Short mmCIF file of C-alpha atoms and ligand atoms in Angstrom, two decimals:
data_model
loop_
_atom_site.label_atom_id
_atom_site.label_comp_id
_atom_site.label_asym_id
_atom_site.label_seq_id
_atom_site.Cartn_x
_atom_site.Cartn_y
_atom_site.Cartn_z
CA UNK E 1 -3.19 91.16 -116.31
CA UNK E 2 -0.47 92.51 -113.55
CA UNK E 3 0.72 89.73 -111.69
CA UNK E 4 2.37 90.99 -107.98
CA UNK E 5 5.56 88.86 -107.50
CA UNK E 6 6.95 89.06 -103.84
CA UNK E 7 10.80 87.83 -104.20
CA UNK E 8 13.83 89.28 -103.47
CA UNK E 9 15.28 87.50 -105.85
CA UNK E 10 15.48 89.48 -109.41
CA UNK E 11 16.51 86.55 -111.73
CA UNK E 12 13.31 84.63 -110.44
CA UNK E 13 11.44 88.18 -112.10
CA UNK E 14 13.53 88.68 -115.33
CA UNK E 15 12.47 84.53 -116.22
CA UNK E 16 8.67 84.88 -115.04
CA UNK E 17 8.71 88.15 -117.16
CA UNK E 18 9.97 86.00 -120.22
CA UNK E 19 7.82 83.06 -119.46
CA UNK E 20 4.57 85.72 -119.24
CA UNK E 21 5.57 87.87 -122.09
CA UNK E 22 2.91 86.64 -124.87
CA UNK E 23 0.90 85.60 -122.55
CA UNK E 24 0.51 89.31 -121.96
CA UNK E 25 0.83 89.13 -118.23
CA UNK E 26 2.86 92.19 -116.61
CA UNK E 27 4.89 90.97 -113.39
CA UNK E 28 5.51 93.47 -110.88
CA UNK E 29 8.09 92.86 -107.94
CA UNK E 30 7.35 93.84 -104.10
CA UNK E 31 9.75 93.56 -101.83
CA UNK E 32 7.67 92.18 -99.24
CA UNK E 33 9.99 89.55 -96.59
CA UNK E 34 8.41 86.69 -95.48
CA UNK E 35 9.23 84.01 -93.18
CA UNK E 36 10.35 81.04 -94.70
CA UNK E 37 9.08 78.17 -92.55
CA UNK E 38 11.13 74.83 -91.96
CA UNK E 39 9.33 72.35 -94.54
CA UNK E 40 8.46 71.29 -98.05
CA UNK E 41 8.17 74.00 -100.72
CA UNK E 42 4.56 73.38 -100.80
CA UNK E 43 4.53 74.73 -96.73
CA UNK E 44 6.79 77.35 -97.83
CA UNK E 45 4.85 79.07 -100.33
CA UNK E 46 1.29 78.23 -98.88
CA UNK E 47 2.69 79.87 -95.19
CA UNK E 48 4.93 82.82 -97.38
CA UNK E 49 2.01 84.11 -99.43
CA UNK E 50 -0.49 84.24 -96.88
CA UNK E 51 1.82 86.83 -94.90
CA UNK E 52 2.46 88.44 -97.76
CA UNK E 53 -1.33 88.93 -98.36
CA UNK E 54 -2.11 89.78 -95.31
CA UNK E 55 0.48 92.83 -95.77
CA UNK E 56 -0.29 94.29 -98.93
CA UNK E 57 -4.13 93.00 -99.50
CA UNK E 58 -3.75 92.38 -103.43
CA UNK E 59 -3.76 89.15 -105.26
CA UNK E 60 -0.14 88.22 -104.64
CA UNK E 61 2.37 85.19 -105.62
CA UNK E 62 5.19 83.73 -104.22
CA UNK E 63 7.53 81.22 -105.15
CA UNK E 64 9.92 78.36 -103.65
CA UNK E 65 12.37 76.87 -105.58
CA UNK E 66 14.89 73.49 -104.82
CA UNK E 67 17.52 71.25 -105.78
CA UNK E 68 16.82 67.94 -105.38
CA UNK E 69 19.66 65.46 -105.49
CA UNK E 70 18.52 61.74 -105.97
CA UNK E 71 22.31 59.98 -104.45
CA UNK E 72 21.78 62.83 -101.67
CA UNK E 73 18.69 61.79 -100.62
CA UNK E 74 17.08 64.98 -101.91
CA UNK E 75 19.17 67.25 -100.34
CA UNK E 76 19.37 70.18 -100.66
CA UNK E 77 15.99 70.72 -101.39
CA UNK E 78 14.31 73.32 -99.08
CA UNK E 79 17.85 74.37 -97.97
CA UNK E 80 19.04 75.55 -101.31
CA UNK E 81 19.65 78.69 -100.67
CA UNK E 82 21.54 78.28 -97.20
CA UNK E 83 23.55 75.43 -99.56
CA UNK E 84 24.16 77.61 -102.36
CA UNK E 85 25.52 80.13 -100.05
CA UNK E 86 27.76 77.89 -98.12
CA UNK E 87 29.35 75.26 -99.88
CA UNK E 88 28.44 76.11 -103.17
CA UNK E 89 28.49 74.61 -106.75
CA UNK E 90 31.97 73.20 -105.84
CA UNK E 91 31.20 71.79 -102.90
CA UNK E 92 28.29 70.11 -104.70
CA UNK E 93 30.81 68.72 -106.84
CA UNK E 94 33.09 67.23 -104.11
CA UNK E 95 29.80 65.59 -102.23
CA UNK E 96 29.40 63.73 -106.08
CA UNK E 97 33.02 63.09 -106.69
CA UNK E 98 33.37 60.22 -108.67
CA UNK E 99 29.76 59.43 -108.59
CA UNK E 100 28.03 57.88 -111.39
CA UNK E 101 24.69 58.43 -110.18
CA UNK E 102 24.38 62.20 -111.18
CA UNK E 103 20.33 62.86 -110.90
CA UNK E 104 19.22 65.91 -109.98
CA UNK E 105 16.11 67.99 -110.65
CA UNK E 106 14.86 71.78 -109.82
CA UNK E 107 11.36 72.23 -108.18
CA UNK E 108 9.60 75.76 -108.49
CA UNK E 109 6.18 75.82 -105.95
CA UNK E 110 4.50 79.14 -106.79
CA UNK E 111 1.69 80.37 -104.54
CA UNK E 112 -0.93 82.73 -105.01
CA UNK E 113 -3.63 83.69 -103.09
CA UNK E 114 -6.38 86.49 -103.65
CA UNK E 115 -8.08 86.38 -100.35
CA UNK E 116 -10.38 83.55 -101.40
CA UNK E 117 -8.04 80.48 -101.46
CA UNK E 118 -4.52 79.32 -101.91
CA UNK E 119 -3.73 77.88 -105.45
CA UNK E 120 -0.37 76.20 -105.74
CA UNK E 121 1.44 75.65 -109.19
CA UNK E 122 4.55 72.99 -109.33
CA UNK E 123 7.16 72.89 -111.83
CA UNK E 124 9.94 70.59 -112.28
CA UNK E 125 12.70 69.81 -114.69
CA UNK E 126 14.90 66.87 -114.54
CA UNK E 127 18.36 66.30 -115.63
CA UNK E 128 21.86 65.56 -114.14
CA UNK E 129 24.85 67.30 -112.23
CA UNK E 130 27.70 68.18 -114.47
CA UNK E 131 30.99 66.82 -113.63
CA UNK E 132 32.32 70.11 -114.01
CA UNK E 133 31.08 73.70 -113.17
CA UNK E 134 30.09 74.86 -116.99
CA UNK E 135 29.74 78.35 -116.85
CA UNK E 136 28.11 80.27 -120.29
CA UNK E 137 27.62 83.49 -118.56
CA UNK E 138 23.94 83.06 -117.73
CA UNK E 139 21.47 82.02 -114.79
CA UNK E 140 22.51 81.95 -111.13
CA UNK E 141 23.11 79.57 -108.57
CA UNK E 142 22.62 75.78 -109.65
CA UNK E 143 22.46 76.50 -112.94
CA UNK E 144 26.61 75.87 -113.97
CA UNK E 145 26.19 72.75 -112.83
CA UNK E 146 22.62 71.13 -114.12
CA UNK E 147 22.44 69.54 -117.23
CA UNK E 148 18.05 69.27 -118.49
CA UNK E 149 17.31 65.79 -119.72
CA UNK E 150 17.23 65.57 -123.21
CA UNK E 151 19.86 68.71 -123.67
CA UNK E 152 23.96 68.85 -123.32
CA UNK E 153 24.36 72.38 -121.91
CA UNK E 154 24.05 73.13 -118.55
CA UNK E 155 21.67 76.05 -118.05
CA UNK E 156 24.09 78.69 -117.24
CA UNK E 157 25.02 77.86 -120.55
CA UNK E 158 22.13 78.85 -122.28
CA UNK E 159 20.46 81.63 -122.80
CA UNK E 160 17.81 82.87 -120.14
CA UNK E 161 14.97 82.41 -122.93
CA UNK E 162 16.56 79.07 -123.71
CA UNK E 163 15.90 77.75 -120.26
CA UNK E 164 12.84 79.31 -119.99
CA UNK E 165 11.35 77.16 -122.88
CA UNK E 166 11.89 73.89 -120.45
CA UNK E 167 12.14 75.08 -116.98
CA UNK E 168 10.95 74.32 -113.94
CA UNK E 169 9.69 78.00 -113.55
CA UNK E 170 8.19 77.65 -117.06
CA UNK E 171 6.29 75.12 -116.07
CA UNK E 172 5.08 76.44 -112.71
CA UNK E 173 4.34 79.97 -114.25
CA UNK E 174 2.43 78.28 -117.25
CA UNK E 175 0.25 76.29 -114.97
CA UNK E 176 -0.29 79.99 -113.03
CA UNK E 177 -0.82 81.76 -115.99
CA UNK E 178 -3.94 79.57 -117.06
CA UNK E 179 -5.73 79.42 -113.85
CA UNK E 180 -5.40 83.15 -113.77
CA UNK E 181 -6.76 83.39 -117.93
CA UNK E 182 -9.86 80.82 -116.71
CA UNK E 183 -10.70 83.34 -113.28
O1 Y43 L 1 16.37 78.37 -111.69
C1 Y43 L 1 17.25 78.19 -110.84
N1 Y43 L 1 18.52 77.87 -111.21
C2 Y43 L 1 19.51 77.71 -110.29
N2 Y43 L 1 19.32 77.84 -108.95
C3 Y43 L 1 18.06 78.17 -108.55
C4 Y43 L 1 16.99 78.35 -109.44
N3 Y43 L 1 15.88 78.66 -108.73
C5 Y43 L 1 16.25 78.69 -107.42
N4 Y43 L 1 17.57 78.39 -107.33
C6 Y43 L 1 18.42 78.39 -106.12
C7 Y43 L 1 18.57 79.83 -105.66
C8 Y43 L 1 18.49 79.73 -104.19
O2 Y43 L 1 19.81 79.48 -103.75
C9 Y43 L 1 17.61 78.51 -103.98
C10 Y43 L 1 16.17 78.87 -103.99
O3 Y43 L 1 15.88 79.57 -102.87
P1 Y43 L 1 14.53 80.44 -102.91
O4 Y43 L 1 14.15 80.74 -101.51
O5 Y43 L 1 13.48 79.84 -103.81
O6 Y43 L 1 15.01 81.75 -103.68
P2 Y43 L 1 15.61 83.09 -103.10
O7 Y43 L 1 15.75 83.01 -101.62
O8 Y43 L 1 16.82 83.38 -103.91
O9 Y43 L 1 14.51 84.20 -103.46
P3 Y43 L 1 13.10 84.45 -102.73
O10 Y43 L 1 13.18 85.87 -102.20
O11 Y43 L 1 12.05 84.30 -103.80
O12 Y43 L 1 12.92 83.44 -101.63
O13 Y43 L 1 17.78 77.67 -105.10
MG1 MG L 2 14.16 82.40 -100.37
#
């Protein structure tokens, strides 16, 4: 099964490729833009793979991914990426300084949509914000400072099949992967 995978975002492809692998599901990448409305990542995906569909007329997915910080009132959520690129992992840190109240968790909503109707699939793995930036060498973004429940390594400290055993993508691309095996 080929799965089309509009991102621009290659490390987003390299763990859905992992995640798919036995599940013998080939992900291809488009570079197809879409507008990223103002909202939850539900409204994100749901509005993002509908214009992508509409552009390339193939079953298609896309997929919206967060940081949620609990003693931040969620933020940055939907503004990850804009957060990420900004203040970054450090200025994540100073916003927690001296916090004891560290929980965080990553959302992933995936959406596909073959012309018939839209299927979301949510992921999400909970843990806590380093108090440090721990840095193995591998993921991107949030991962040098999140810390999975249940685990002692941040994920940029393990490696990208490690996290995809228990991540949030895991778990949104698993749910995908059946409804697409039960079509
Ligand atoms: O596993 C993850 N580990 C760490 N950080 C992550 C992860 N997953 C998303 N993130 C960050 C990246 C971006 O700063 C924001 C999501 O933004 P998001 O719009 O979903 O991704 P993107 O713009 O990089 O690619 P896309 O072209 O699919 O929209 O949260
Ligand atoms: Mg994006």
């Amino acid at each position: 099964m080929k799965i089309y995978f509009a991102t621009g975002n290659q490390n987003k492809v390299d763990e859905a490729e992992i995640i798919l692998k036995e599940a013998n599901c080939e992900i291809e990448q488009i570079e197809i833009p879409y507008a990223e409305v103002q909202g939850r990542l539900e409204e994100v995906s749901a509005f993002g793979v509908l214009e992508v569909f509409e552009k390339f007329n193939r079953p298609v997915i896309v997929e919206d991914s967060g940081f949620f910080i609990e003693k931040l009132n969620d933020f940055p959520g939907t503004y990850s990426r804009f957060v990420q690129e900004t203040i970054g992992n450090e200025g994540i840190l100073k916003l927690l300084e001296n916090e004891t109240n560290r929980n965080a968790y990553f959302k992933t909503v995936i959406g596909y949509y073959d012309g018939d109707n839209i299927k979301l699939f949510t992921g999400i793995v909970k843990g806590t914000i380093s108090t440090e930036i721990k840095d193995g060498g591998f993921g991107f973004a949030y991962d040098s400072i999140f810390i999975p429940e249940g685990k002692t390594k941040t994920f940029a400290e393990m490696t990208t099949e490690e996290k995809s055993e228990i991540s949030h993508r895991k778990r949104a691309f698993y749910e995908l992967k059946n409804y697409l095996e039960n079509l």
